[in-house]
Amino acid sequence: MKARFTKWIRQFYGSLVNSIAFYPAIIACCFLILSYVLLYIDFSPLGKAIKSRLDFVSLRDASTARSIAATIAAGILSLTVFSFSMVMILLNQAASNMSNRVLDSMIENRFQQWVLGFYIGTIVYALFLLSTIRDTDTGIHVPALSVYLLILLTILDIFLFIYFLHYITQSVKYETIIRRIYVKTMAGLKQQCRENEDSAPAAPAHFNSSHTLRAPESGYFQGFNRKGLVQLCREQNWELRFCYHMGSFVMKGVAFAEINAAHKISQEQQEQLYTLMEFHNGEPLDKNAFYGFKQLMEVALKALSPGINDSGTAVLSLHALADLLAFRLNHYPVLAFRDSEGIPRVIICELSFEEIFKRTVLPVWDYGKEDRTLRWEMQKALRQLQGQSASEADAAVINHMLRKVEKAIAESEDEDL
């Protein structure tokens, strides 16, 4: 029970941190604290002395201060609604014309969250300030310093809105979205792969299984806590091997891991293992680089659909895929995680280059082989991949596909003649 609660806390924390409302909530709380500090300074002897000596930072009329705060709160609220209506339009357009899977990377954009947080923080600041203004005959009792800071924040909000408009116009471009997916996928590949096969620890050739671990729930196997799982296997002298690669859908009760253990594994130990493993929906690029390949493939297929018919976007996705495949050609994933003594404790499954190639490039070709532009670009990309292949098996896959593309191009040219 404790292990399940710990896992729930970890998953809840992950969803909370990645939520679009997390940073805005934190920033709004900071603005609330700022308003309290400024009001304290305003009504302190120091603040009263500053306002009595400097006339240009004092307000004699409480109604004026109240009007400024109310006007700014209403204005920034309208600005917030307008700004993020544009974001919703952008997300809807991306989902309709590209793929639903790209929405996660767009929603997680930190700049949008910072802008939203700054807007909401200004509104919170203005409302809190508005609730503290009282009618008085003495100008030093009006929170003038807080009001002038509110005016400064409003000016910053306006300039932030102008830049936000520019940012949105750039984000709506398909090449920007494709580039964002490419960058995140490349970062994931660099974390998961090594430059040569010798430096990437390989999985043992033989594995003796004495216990089978079954999926506690249906869902997508998203990975595991590597440090914690290796440590647990070291303490219990286990060797664990996963039967499915990360990103696979596993039904409840299906054997998804095998353990080489000298003694029978207790129910409590199974709970510890399940706590360190993740089963949930979604395609987070930071968890699995293959999701990036898949999303680029889906963008290309959607662009080639009759309703969209945008071969240019499909070509951009194809180029990004080709560059990622070129990196994967000469970099090899780590298949075994070892403890401090060098003993392999956790062995994983990873998609080979051939499997990634067939799952991503072939669907694009099947859907867009009648498009002349895509055929030419596919030929160019495959020829460049052909020159970078260090493995005969990988080269054979590329050559087979290249011959198929060249045959289609030749047949098309013969028909034109």
Tab-separated table of C-alpha atoms in Angstrom:
chain	number	residue	atom	x	y	z
A	1	MET	CA	0.000	0.000	0.000
A	2	LYS	CA	2.841	2.354	0.868
A	3	ALA	CA	4.610	1.579	-2.418
A	4	ARG	CA	1.465	2.358	-4.425
A	5	PHE	CA	0.979	5.620	-2.547
A	6	THR	CA	4.608	6.590	-3.216
A	7	LYS	CA	4.159	5.847	-6.907
A	8	TRP	CA	0.928	7.878	-6.995
A	9	ILE	CA	2.719	10.810	-5.355
A	10	ARG	CA	5.507	10.626	-7.950
A	11	GLN	CA	3.054	10.489	-10.859
A	12	PHE	CA	0.979	13.310	-9.408
A	13	TYR	CA	4.080	15.436	-8.961
A	14	GLY	CA	5.132	14.758	-12.562
A	15	SER	CA	1.713	15.703	-13.963
A	16	LEU	CA	1.602	18.787	-11.731
A	17	VAL	CA	5.006	20.072	-12.786
A	18	ASN	CA	4.242	19.504	-16.479
A	19	SER	CA	0.819	21.136	-16.247
A	20	ILE	CA	0.233	24.416	-18.071
A	21	ALA	CA	-1.046	25.899	-14.788
A	22	PHE	CA	2.007	25.087	-12.634
A	23	TYR	CA	4.247	28.043	-13.453
A	24	PRO	CA	1.360	30.550	-13.604
A	25	ALA	CA	0.271	29.469	-10.132
A	26	ILE	CA	3.789	29.847	-8.734
A	27	ILE	CA	4.242	33.262	-10.371
A	28	ALA	CA	0.827	34.445	-9.131
A	29	CYS	CA	1.806	33.493	-5.566
A	30	CYS	CA	5.064	35.425	-5.950
A	31	PHE	CA	3.118	38.508	-7.082
A	32	LEU	CA	0.808	38.124	-4.093
A	33	ILE	CA	3.818	38.117	-1.763
A	34	LEU	CA	5.242	41.110	-3.645
A	35	SER	CA	2.026	43.056	-3.138
A	36	TYR	CA	2.097	42.333	0.586
A	37	VAL	CA	5.746	43.445	0.871
A	38	LEU	CA	5.112	46.655	-1.078
A	39	LEU	CA	2.074	47.494	1.020
A	40	TYR	CA	4.100	46.916	4.163
A	41	ILE	CA	6.767	49.311	2.874
A	42	ASP	CA	4.072	51.772	1.803
A	43	PHE	CA	2.622	52.050	5.289
A	44	SER	CA	5.936	51.803	7.149
A	45	PRO	CA	7.673	54.927	8.510
A	46	LEU	CA	10.194	54.665	5.677
A	47	GLY	CA	7.494	54.613	3.023
A	48	LYS	CA	5.605	57.491	4.576
A	49	ALA	CA	8.829	59.514	4.750
A	50	ILE	CA	9.549	58.877	1.059
A	51	LYS	CA	6.034	59.919	0.008
A	52	SER	CA	6.090	63.060	2.172
A	53	ARG	CA	9.435	64.230	0.726
A	54	LEU	CA	8.884	63.260	-2.916
A	55	ASP	CA	5.636	64.664	-4.226
A	56	PHE	CA	5.830	62.852	-7.570
A	57	VAL	CA	5.508	59.416	-5.861
A	58	SER	CA	2.528	60.370	-3.704
A	59	LEU	CA	-1.188	60.231	-4.411
A	60	ARG	CA	-3.459	62.562	-2.437
A	61	ASP	CA	-6.700	61.071	-3.633
A	62	ALA	CA	-7.600	57.499	-2.673
A	63	SER	CA	-10.266	57.315	-5.366
A	64	THR	CA	-7.597	57.963	-8.007
A	65	ALA	CA	-5.513	55.054	-6.751
A	66	ARG	CA	-8.623	52.870	-6.641
A	67	SER	CA	-9.539	53.796	-10.224
A	68	ILE	CA	-6.020	53.023	-11.467
A	69	ALA	CA	-5.972	49.589	-9.827
A	70	ALA	CA	-9.488	48.693	-11.035
A	71	THR	CA	-8.790	49.840	-14.613
A	72	ILE	CA	-5.520	47.918	-14.790
A	73	ALA	CA	-7.090	44.728	-13.368
A	74	ALA	CA	-9.886	44.820	-15.946
A	75	GLY	CA	-7.527	45.680	-18.811
A	76	ILE	CA	-4.974	42.948	-18.069
A	77	LEU	CA	-7.785	40.437	-17.656
A	78	SER	CA	-9.003	41.246	-21.171
A	79	LEU	CA	-5.418	41.041	-22.436
A	80	THR	CA	-5.036	37.602	-20.841
A	81	VAL	CA	-8.229	36.279	-22.415
A	82	PHE	CA	-7.236	37.583	-25.852
A	83	SER	CA	-3.662	36.255	-25.664
A	84	PHE	CA	-4.606	32.740	-24.716
A	85	SER	CA	-7.520	32.593	-27.085
A	86	MET	CA	-4.776	32.870	-29.693
A	87	VAL	CA	-2.950	29.969	-28.035
A	88	MET	CA	-6.073	27.812	-28.186
A	89	ILE	CA	-6.502	28.659	-31.874
A	90	LEU	CA	-2.888	27.671	-32.467
A	91	LEU	CA	-3.333	24.351	-30.658
A	92	ASN	CA	-6.520	23.615	-32.573
A	93	GLN	CA	-4.812	24.374	-35.880
A	94	ALA	CA	-1.829	22.174	-35.011
A	95	ALA	CA	-4.105	19.292	-33.989
A	96	SER	CA	-6.180	19.599	-37.167
A	97	ASN	CA	-3.360	20.022	-39.681
A	98	MET	CA	-0.492	18.102	-38.084
A	99	SER	CA	-1.143	15.620	-35.272
A	100	ASN	CA	-2.705	15.469	-31.824
A	101	ARG	CA	0.571	14.106	-30.511
A	102	VAL	CA	2.389	17.412	-31.077
A	103	LEU	CA	0.113	19.198	-28.593
A	104	ASP	CA	2.086	18.028	-25.563
A	105	SER	CA	5.275	19.735	-26.710
A	106	MET	CA	3.331	22.925	-27.455
A	107	ILE	CA	1.427	22.966	-24.165
A	108	GLU	CA	4.657	22.424	-22.234
A	109	ASN	CA	6.164	25.553	-23.787
A	110	ARG	CA	7.577	27.486	-20.833
A	111	PHE	CA	7.428	30.919	-22.452
A	112	GLN	CA	3.649	30.729	-22.810
A	113	GLN	CA	3.365	29.708	-19.173
A	114	TRP	CA	5.584	32.578	-18.042
A	115	VAL	CA	3.487	35.080	-19.990
A	116	LEU	CA	0.280	33.667	-18.531
A	117	GLY	CA	1.799	33.763	-15.049
A	118	PHE	CA	2.908	37.382	-15.447
A	119	TYR	CA	-0.556	38.437	-16.598
A	120	ILE	CA	-2.320	36.588	-13.772
A	121	GLY	CA	0.240	37.854	-11.266
A	122	THR	CA	-0.457	41.445	-12.292
A	123	ILE	CA	-4.201	40.877	-11.891
A	124	VAL	CA	-3.699	39.327	-8.435
A	125	TYR	CA	-1.447	42.222	-7.449
A	126	ALA	CA	-4.021	44.790	-8.622
A	127	LEU	CA	-6.961	43.096	-6.869
A	128	PHE	CA	-5.072	42.735	-3.593
A	129	LEU	CA	-4.000	46.360	-3.792
A	130	LEU	CA	-7.555	47.433	-4.581
A	131	SER	CA	-8.828	45.762	-1.428
A	132	THR	CA	-6.436	47.780	0.775
A	133	ILE	CA	-7.133	51.315	-0.497
A	134	ARG	CA	-9.162	53.372	1.957
A	135	ASP	CA	-10.471	56.940	1.763
A	136	THR	CA	-8.183	59.299	3.691
A	137	ASP	CA	-7.401	62.974	3.899
A	138	THR	CA	-3.660	62.423	4.073
A	139	GLY	CA	-1.809	61.359	0.937
A	140	ILE	CA	0.841	59.426	2.865
A	141	HIS	CA	-1.781	56.830	3.833
A	142	VAL	CA	-2.537	56.020	0.168
A	143	PRO	CA	-0.320	53.125	-1.100
A	144	ALA	CA	1.250	55.261	-3.809
A	145	LEU	CA	4.449	53.193	-4.113
A	146	SER	CA	2.403	50.040	-4.732
A	147	VAL	CA	0.247	51.852	-7.303
A	148	TYR	CA	3.257	53.138	-9.226
A	149	LEU	CA	4.791	49.648	-9.229
A	150	LEU	CA	1.480	48.374	-10.600
A	151	ILE	CA	1.696	50.937	-13.414
A	152	LEU	CA	5.252	49.753	-14.179
A	153	LEU	CA	4.094	46.124	-14.262
A	154	THR	CA	1.298	47.109	-16.650
A	155	ILE	CA	3.793	48.730	-19.016
A	156	LEU	CA	5.861	45.530	-18.926
A	157	ASP	CA	2.705	43.523	-19.657
A	158	ILE	CA	2.064	45.617	-22.762
A	159	PHE	CA	5.574	45.074	-24.121
A	160	LEU	CA	5.304	41.395	-23.225
A	161	PHE	CA	2.047	41.218	-25.173
A	162	ILE	CA	3.718	42.755	-28.236
A	163	TYR	CA	6.513	40.186	-28.115
A	164	PHE	CA	3.972	37.440	-27.459
A	165	LEU	CA	2.190	38.320	-30.708
A	166	HIS	CA	5.487	37.964	-32.570
A	167	TYR	CA	6.200	34.679	-30.800
A	168	ILE	CA	2.790	33.235	-31.688
A	169	THR	CA	3.176	34.130	-35.363
A	170	GLN	CA	6.478	32.241	-35.390
A	171	SER	CA	5.155	29.262	-33.403
A	172	VAL	CA	2.261	28.702	-35.804
A	173	LYS	CA	4.721	27.880	-38.589
A	174	TYR	CA	4.948	24.176	-39.256
A	175	GLU	CA	8.719	24.262	-39.605
A	176	THR	CA	8.950	25.653	-36.064
A	177	ILE	CA	6.863	22.803	-34.643
A	178	ILE	CA	8.819	20.207	-36.616
A	179	ARG	CA	12.081	21.759	-35.465
A	180	ARG	CA	10.955	21.631	-31.836
A	181	ILE	CA	10.132	17.906	-32.135
A	182	TYR	CA	13.456	17.283	-33.879
A	183	VAL	CA	15.494	19.055	-31.187
A	184	LYS	CA	13.809	17.177	-28.327
A	185	THR	CA	14.179	13.845	-30.116
A	186	MET	CA	17.855	14.447	-30.864
A	187	ALA	CA	18.447	15.331	-27.209
A	188	GLY	CA	16.759	12.072	-26.198
A	189	LEU	CA	18.875	10.057	-28.650
A	190	LYS	CA	22.077	11.591	-27.299
A	191	GLN	CA	21.094	10.525	-23.797
A	192	GLN	CA	20.111	6.983	-24.779
A	193	CYS	CA	22.879	6.184	-27.286
A	194	ARG	CA	26.668	6.012	-27.381
A	195	GLU	CA	28.942	6.972	-30.246
A	196	ASN	CA	30.168	3.483	-31.011
A	197	GLU	CA	28.950	0.002	-30.263
A	198	ASP	CA	31.937	-0.863	-28.064
A	199	SER	CA	31.198	1.957	-25.610
A	200	ALA	CA	27.524	0.990	-25.281
A	201	PRO	CA	27.183	-1.876	-22.765
A	202	ALA	CA	25.529	-4.786	-24.553
A	203	ALA	CA	22.980	-7.147	-23.074
A	204	PRO	CA	24.257	-10.607	-22.059
A	205	ALA	CA	23.754	-13.244	-24.722
A	206	HIS	CA	22.052	-15.647	-22.297
A	207	PHE	CA	19.555	-14.907	-19.569
A	208	ASN	CA	18.224	-17.484	-17.114
A	209	SER	CA	14.719	-16.561	-15.979
A	210	SER	CA	13.388	-17.875	-12.674
A	211	HIS	CA	10.516	-15.446	-12.137
A	212	THR	CA	8.083	-13.639	-14.413
A	213	LEU	CA	6.825	-10.153	-13.645
A	214	ARG	CA	3.343	-9.406	-14.990
A	215	ALA	CA	1.919	-5.982	-15.808
A	216	PRO	CA	-0.093	-4.640	-12.844
A	217	GLU	CA	-2.329	-2.596	-15.171
A	218	SER	CA	-2.965	-2.023	-18.851
A	219	GLY	CA	-1.085	0.907	-20.311
A	220	TYR	CA	2.007	2.058	-22.124
A	221	PHE	CA	5.296	1.007	-20.602
A	222	GLN	CA	7.027	4.376	-20.265
A	223	GLY	CA	10.192	3.326	-18.480
A	224	PHE	CA	11.531	2.904	-14.985
A	225	ASN	CA	13.601	4.546	-12.286
A	226	ARG	CA	17.019	3.388	-13.451
A	227	LYS	CA	19.030	4.267	-10.373
A	228	GLY	CA	16.424	2.856	-7.987
A	229	LEU	CA	15.858	-0.355	-9.964
A	230	VAL	CA	19.583	-1.071	-10.344
A	231	GLN	CA	20.069	-0.475	-6.629
A	232	LEU	CA	17.175	-2.784	-5.714
A	233	CYS	CA	18.460	-5.541	-8.016
A	234	ARG	CA	21.943	-5.176	-6.534
A	235	GLU	CA	20.628	-5.452	-2.966
A	236	GLN	CA	18.602	-8.569	-3.817
A	237	ASN	CA	21.230	-9.993	-6.222
A	238	TRP	CA	18.753	-10.026	-9.122
A	239	GLU	CA	19.104	-9.694	-12.856
A	240	LEU	CA	16.030	-8.219	-14.554
A	241	ARG	CA	15.231	-8.201	-18.277
A	242	PHE	CA	12.344	-6.349	-19.904
A	243	CYS	CA	10.519	-8.182	-22.693
A	244	TYR	CA	9.086	-5.054	-24.373
A	245	HIS	CA	10.723	-1.848	-25.466
A	246	MET	CA	9.654	1.402	-23.841
A	247	GLY	CA	6.553	2.834	-25.473
A	248	SER	CA	4.928	-0.579	-25.968
A	249	PHE	CA	1.319	-1.136	-24.957
A	250	VAL	CA	1.135	-3.918	-22.393
A	251	MET	CA	-2.151	-5.432	-21.220
A	252	LYS	CA	-2.783	-6.232	-17.577
A	253	GLY	CA	-1.471	-9.638	-16.552
A	254	VAL	CA	0.919	-10.000	-19.501
A	255	ALA	CA	4.505	-10.971	-18.640
A	256	PHE	CA	6.594	-7.916	-19.458
A	257	ALA	CA	9.767	-8.665	-17.460
A	258	GLU	CA	11.814	-11.650	-16.319
A	259	ILE	CA	13.969	-11.873	-13.221
A	260	ASN	CA	16.863	-14.165	-12.463
A	261	ALA	CA	16.612	-14.622	-8.698
A	262	ALA	CA	18.009	-17.263	-6.354
A	263	HIS	CA	14.942	-17.182	-4.117
A	264	LYS	CA	11.231	-16.711	-4.626
A	265	ILE	CA	10.151	-13.079	-4.921
A	266	SER	CA	7.705	-12.000	-2.253
A	267	GLN	CA	4.608	-9.878	-2.781
A	268	GLU	CA	6.264	-6.968	-0.997
A	269	GLN	CA	9.272	-7.142	-3.313
A	270	GLN	CA	6.947	-7.171	-6.324
A	271	GLU	CA	5.304	-4.021	-4.999
A	272	GLN	CA	8.735	-2.410	-4.741
A	273	LEU	CA	9.430	-3.328	-8.366
A	274	TYR	CA	6.090	-1.962	-9.580
A	275	THR	CA	6.757	1.289	-7.731
A	276	LEU	CA	9.880	1.839	-9.821
A	277	MET	CA	8.097	1.247	-13.161
A	278	GLU	CA	5.836	3.572	-15.113
A	279	PHE	CA	2.624	2.606	-16.924
A	280	HIS	CA	0.573	5.505	-18.260
A	281	ASN	CA	-0.709	7.033	-21.485
A	282	GLY	CA	0.873	9.807	-23.507
A	283	GLU	CA	3.993	10.229	-25.603
A	284	PRO	CA	6.478	12.362	-23.626
A	285	LEU	CA	9.545	12.976	-25.771
A	286	ASP	CA	11.789	13.220	-22.724
A	287	LYS	CA	10.897	9.625	-21.803
A	288	ASN	CA	11.379	7.959	-25.178
A	289	ALA	CA	13.121	9.281	-28.279
A	290	PHE	CA	11.113	6.975	-30.558
A	291	TYR	CA	8.039	9.087	-29.852
A	292	GLY	CA	9.736	11.887	-31.776
A	293	PHE	CA	10.237	9.629	-34.818
A	294	LYS	CA	6.607	8.616	-34.586
A	295	GLN	CA	5.318	12.190	-34.304
A	296	LEU	CA	7.338	13.328	-37.319
A	297	MET	CA	5.950	10.393	-39.297
A	298	GLU	CA	2.389	11.320	-38.288
A	299	VAL	CA	2.947	14.958	-39.265
A	300	ALA	CA	4.112	13.830	-42.708
A	301	LEU	CA	1.107	11.515	-43.145
A	302	LYS	CA	-1.337	14.232	-42.094
A	303	ALA	CA	0.289	16.712	-44.486
A	304	LEU	CA	-0.034	14.215	-47.351
A	305	SER	CA	-3.717	13.531	-46.663
A	306	PRO	CA	-6.187	14.744	-49.319
A	307	GLY	CA	-7.738	17.212	-46.890
A	308	ILE	CA	-4.405	18.963	-46.230
A	309	ASN	CA	-2.351	18.145	-49.364
A	310	ASP	CA	0.797	19.922	-48.148
A	311	SER	CA	3.785	18.090	-49.564
A	312	GLY	CA	6.127	20.840	-48.335
A	313	THR	CA	5.397	20.038	-44.693
A	314	ALA	CA	5.776	16.326	-45.432
A	315	VAL	CA	9.213	16.986	-46.922
A	316	LEU	CA	10.257	18.965	-43.840
A	317	SER	CA	9.230	16.037	-41.642
A	318	LEU	CA	11.070	13.635	-43.931
A	319	HIS	CA	14.266	15.692	-43.682
A	320	ALA	CA	14.026	15.754	-39.878
A	321	LEU	CA	13.453	11.993	-39.841
A	322	ALA	CA	16.427	11.405	-42.132
A	323	ASP	CA	18.741	13.454	-39.908
A	324	LEU	CA	17.627	11.551	-36.803
A	325	LEU	CA	18.088	8.242	-38.621
A	326	ALA	CA	21.585	9.311	-39.681
A	327	PHE	CA	22.460	9.898	-36.029
A	328	ARG	CA	20.980	6.544	-35.022
A	329	LEU	CA	22.958	4.777	-37.761
A	330	ASN	CA	26.276	5.327	-35.977
A	331	HIS	CA	25.111	5.528	-32.372
A	332	TYR	CA	23.992	2.558	-30.356
A	333	PRO	CA	21.576	2.385	-27.419
A	334	VAL	CA	22.637	1.206	-23.997
A	335	LEU	CA	20.969	-2.164	-23.409
A	336	ALA	CA	22.376	-3.107	-19.997
A	337	PHE	CA	22.573	-1.031	-16.830
A	338	ARG	CA	25.252	-2.197	-14.444
A	339	ASP	CA	25.864	-1.699	-10.762
A	340	SER	CA	29.023	-0.283	-9.202
A	341	GLU	CA	30.745	-3.665	-9.554
A	342	GLY	CA	30.048	-3.839	-13.310
A	343	ILE	CA	27.422	-6.587	-13.058
A	344	PRO	CA	24.494	-6.115	-15.480
A	345	ARG	CA	21.404	-5.723	-13.328
A	346	VAL	CA	18.766	-4.330	-15.697
A	347	ILE	CA	18.545	-5.312	-19.379
A	348	ILE	CA	16.193	-3.473	-21.701
A	349	CYS	CA	14.849	-3.848	-25.230
A	350	GLU	CA	15.416	-1.119	-27.795
A	351	LEU	CA	14.214	-0.755	-31.359
A	352	SER	CA	16.941	-1.422	-33.912
A	353	PHE	CA	17.672	0.950	-36.773
A	354	GLU	CA	15.844	-1.380	-39.154
A	355	GLU	CA	12.716	-1.396	-36.962
A	356	ILE	CA	12.710	2.388	-36.592
A	357	PHE	CA	13.245	2.791	-40.328
A	358	LYS	CA	10.386	0.466	-41.232
A	359	ARG	CA	7.989	1.993	-38.708
A	360	THR	CA	8.588	5.592	-39.774
A	361	VAL	CA	9.899	5.846	-43.335
A	362	LEU	CA	7.822	3.100	-44.927
A	363	PRO	CA	4.444	4.575	-43.881
A	364	VAL	CA	5.470	7.932	-45.342
A	365	TRP	CA	6.463	6.231	-48.581
A	366	ASP	CA	3.283	4.127	-48.751
A	367	TYR	CA	1.128	7.215	-48.318
A	368	GLY	CA	3.089	9.652	-50.460
A	369	LYS	CA	4.718	7.584	-53.204
A	370	GLU	CA	2.432	9.164	-55.786
A	371	ASP	CA	3.690	12.631	-54.871
A	372	ARG	CA	6.511	13.621	-57.224
A	373	THR	CA	8.150	16.033	-54.777
A	374	LEU	CA	8.242	13.454	-52.011
A	375	ARG	CA	9.757	10.839	-54.314
A	376	TRP	CA	12.649	13.111	-55.259
A	377	GLU	CA	13.321	14.183	-51.677
A	378	MET	CA	13.087	10.598	-50.462
A	379	GLN	CA	15.686	9.583	-53.056
A	380	LYS	CA	18.067	12.357	-51.962
A	381	ALA	CA	17.680	11.502	-48.278
A	382	LEU	CA	18.236	7.768	-48.832
A	383	ARG	CA	21.357	8.384	-50.905
A	384	GLN	CA	22.830	10.475	-48.104
A	385	LEU	CA	21.927	7.838	-45.517
A	386	GLN	CA	23.492	5.209	-47.750
A	387	GLY	CA	26.843	6.953	-47.531
A	388	GLN	CA	26.787	7.065	-43.708
A	389	SER	CA	25.872	3.467	-42.962
A	390	ALA	CA	28.550	1.499	-41.114
A	391	SER	CA	26.553	-1.717	-40.765
A	392	GLU	CA	25.924	-4.073	-43.673
A	393	ALA	CA	22.476	-4.975	-42.319
A	394	ASP	CA	21.458	-1.321	-42.037
A	395	ALA	CA	22.928	-0.568	-45.473
A	396	ALA	CA	20.851	-3.410	-46.960
A	397	VAL	CA	17.656	-1.896	-45.537
A	398	ILE	CA	18.490	1.520	-46.986
A	399	ASN	CA	19.523	0.095	-50.368
A	400	HIS	CA	16.324	-1.935	-50.645
A	401	MET	CA	14.239	1.167	-50.015
A	402	LEU	CA	16.351	3.256	-52.378
A	403	ARG	CA	15.854	0.789	-55.218
A	404	LYS	CA	12.113	0.888	-54.638
A	405	VAL	CA	12.093	4.704	-54.789
A	406	GLU	CA	14.294	4.842	-57.884
A	407	LYS	CA	12.048	2.313	-59.618
A	408	ALA	CA	8.977	4.446	-58.875
A	409	ILE	CA	10.733	7.557	-60.196
A	410	ALA	CA	11.804	5.759	-63.392
A	411	GLU	CA	8.283	4.451	-64.016
A	412	SER	CA	6.851	7.917	-63.493
A	413	GLU	CA	9.293	9.472	-65.952
A	414	ASP	CA	8.508	6.776	-68.531
A	415	GLU	CA	4.798	7.599	-68.239
A	416	ASP	CA	5.534	11.293	-68.760
A	417	LEU	CA	7.395	10.492	-71.945
